[in-house]
Amino acid sequence: MTSLSAKDKDRVRAFWAKVSGKEDEIGSNAFSRMLVVYPQTKTYFSHWKDLSPASAQVQKHGKTVIAAVADAVTKIDDLTAGLLSLSELHAYKLRVDPGNFKILAHNLLVVLAIKFPKDFTPEVHVAMDKFLAAVARALSEKYR
């Protein structure tokens, strides 16, 4: 488990500033990609009529997810406390397998690399990967 250095945090914040304004598209793409590439994640959304990438519910939930990631960027110095209510929601009410947080993080990295090929340098990739891993750990906190 690698922690985020001050330089990593600066890279995450700087890169996220470039993402700003494109969050909805990125969130929807990452979430819908996860459902297609990892169909086992559809289990949690079986009550939705349409799980296709163009579905209004899929698009909306992708926007909700990316808003939470954007919020996590602002809470980067204490993700465990900052994401406590989301951790409780996913652990106690939604009962989401915490392994899915890593799957979503992976899909988000893929979409970010596609959408920002010049800005997604190896250094940014490492920082974002560490950040999203820290987010996944924070969201898994109430499972322990």
C-alpha positions as a printed NumPy array, in Angstrom:
array([[  0.   ,   0.   ,   0.   ],
       [  1.679,   3.144,  -1.226],
       [  0.61 ,   6.425,   0.302],
       [  0.158,   9.654,  -1.571],
       [  3.119,  11.992,  -1.311],
       [  2.701,  15.767,  -1.351],
       [  3.887,  15.714,  -4.975],
       [  1.288,  13.047,  -5.843],
       [ -1.45 ,  15.153,  -4.272],
       [ -0.309,  18.205,  -6.231],
       [ -0.35 ,  16.184,  -9.457],
       [ -3.84 ,  14.859,  -8.726],
       [ -5.165,  18.358,  -8.   ],
       [ -3.501,  19.85 , -11.09 ],
       [ -4.72 ,  17.072, -13.362],
       [ -8.23 ,  17.223, -11.918],
       [ -8.34 ,  20.936, -12.712],
       [ -7.964,  19.912, -16.372],
       [-10.747,  17.349, -15.973],
       [-13.052,  20.021, -14.567],
       [-15.965,  20.69 , -16.892],
       [-15.729,  17.243, -18.464],
       [-16.624,  15.211, -15.381],
       [-20.068,  14.12 , -16.545],
       [-18.781,  12.633, -19.786],
       [-15.854,  10.966, -18.025],
       [-17.995,   9.544, -15.231],
       [-20.601,   8.201, -17.62 ],
       [-17.947,   6.662, -19.869],
       [-16.061,   5.048, -16.981],
       [-19.191,   3.653, -15.349],
       [-20.675,   2.304, -18.578],
       [-17.281,   0.825, -19.541],
       [-17.179,  -0.988, -16.211],
       [-20.609,  -2.529, -16.816],
       [-19.579,  -3.737, -20.276],
       [-16.061,  -4.953, -19.518],
       [-16.908,  -6.398, -16.093],
       [-20.494,  -7.65 , -16.514],
       [-20.527,  -9.101, -12.992],
       [-20.845,  -5.501, -11.745],
       [-24.332,  -5.346, -13.289],
       [-25.605,  -7.404, -10.338],
       [-26.035,  -4.263,  -8.246],
       [-28.148,  -2.597, -10.91 ],
       [-30.409,  -5.481, -11.951],
       [-33.447,  -3.392, -10.993],
       [-32.679,  -0.994, -13.865],
       [-34.488,  -1.765, -17.112],
       [-31.634,  -0.707, -19.375],
       [-27.954,  -1.207, -18.547],
       [-26.634,  -0.157, -21.942],
       [-24.033,   2.63 , -22.069],
       [-26.615,   5.057, -23.504],
       [-29.144,   4.368, -20.73 ],
       [-30.258,   7.448, -18.816],
       [-29.784,   5.608, -15.499],
       [-26.265,   4.488, -16.403],
       [-25.352,   8.009, -17.525],
       [-26.828,   9.517, -14.358],
       [-25.037,   7.114, -12.034],
       [-21.759,   7.749, -13.849],
       [-22.234,  11.452, -13.12 ],
       [-22.954,  10.664,  -9.471],
       [-19.804,   8.542,  -9.212],
       [-17.56 ,  11.156, -10.804],
       [-19.01 ,  13.851,  -8.535],
       [-17.932,  11.709,  -5.573],
       [-14.443,  11.359,  -7.061],
       [-14.272,  15.129,  -7.58 ],
       [-15.317,  15.571,  -3.949],
       [-12.598,  13.124,  -2.908],
       [-10.018,  15.304,  -4.647],
       [-11.006,  18.125,  -2.28 ],
       [-10.683,  15.726,   0.682],
       [ -7.399,  14.209,  -0.482],
       [ -5.664,  14.934,   2.823],
       [ -8.089,  12.726,   4.803],
       [ -9.994,  10.419,   2.479],
       [-11.075,   8.013,   5.226],
       [-12.937,  10.721,   7.144],
       [-14.   ,  12.547,   3.999],
       [-15.617,   9.473,   2.44 ],
       [-17.013,   7.955,   5.629],
       [-20.689,   8.434,   4.724],
       [-20.139,   6.893,   1.275],
       [-18.296,   3.979,   2.858],
       [-21.188,   3.406,   5.257],
       [-23.751,   3.638,   2.431],
       [-21.936,   1.115,   0.246],
       [-21.135,  -1.27 ,   3.104],
       [-24.348,  -1.279,   5.111],
       [-27.154,  -0.29 ,   2.749],
       [-26.013,  -1.133,  -0.788],
       [-23.739,  -4.033,   0.224],
       [-21.404,  -3.517,  -2.7  ],
       [-18.43 ,  -5.868,  -2.892],
       [-15.472,  -3.559,  -2.161],
       [-13.502,  -5.185,  -5.005],
       [-15.749,  -3.251,  -7.356],
       [-14.195,   0.032,  -6.221],
       [-10.886,  -1.125,  -7.714],
       [-12.634,  -2.187, -10.918],
       [-14.254,   1.219, -11.261],
       [-10.93 ,   2.934, -10.51 ],
       [ -9.286,   0.956, -13.3  ],
       [-11.999,   1.968, -15.764],
       [-11.695,   5.58 , -14.705],
       [ -7.947,   5.486, -15.366],
       [ -8.585,   4.07 , -18.843],
       [-11.073,   6.818, -19.69 ],
       [ -8.806,   9.546, -18.331],
       [ -5.907,   8.246, -20.422],
       [ -8.111,   8.199, -23.535],
       [ -9.582,  11.668, -22.962],
       [ -6.347,  13.375, -21.904],
       [ -3.527,  11.653, -23.821],
       [ -1.07 ,  14.563, -23.535],
       [ -1.807,  15.382, -19.918],
       [ -1.939,  11.786, -18.68 ],
       [  1.813,  11.458, -18.333],
       [  3.401,   8.493, -16.567],
       [  3.805,  10.677, -13.459],
       [  0.133,  11.692, -13.52 ],
       [ -0.817,   8.06 , -14.141],
       [  1.054,   6.951, -11.014],
       [ -0.431,   9.755,  -8.913],
       [ -3.991,   9.103, -10.13 ],
       [ -3.581,   5.361,  -9.639],
       [ -2.39 ,   5.884,  -6.066],
       [ -5.2  ,   8.374,  -5.425],
       [ -7.919,   6.081,  -6.768],
       [ -6.464,   3.175,  -4.776],
       [ -6.645,   5.383,  -1.669],
       [-10.258,   6.255,  -2.52 ],
       [-11.064,   2.538,  -2.87 ],
       [ -9.417,   1.853,   0.519],
       [-11.376,   4.682,   2.147],
       [-14.63 ,   3.379,   0.67 ],
       [-13.771,  -0.094,   1.994],
       [-13.154,   1.204,   5.506],
       [-16.546,   0.153,   6.917],
       [-16.125,  -3.388,   5.594],
       [-13.369,  -4.056,   8.122]])
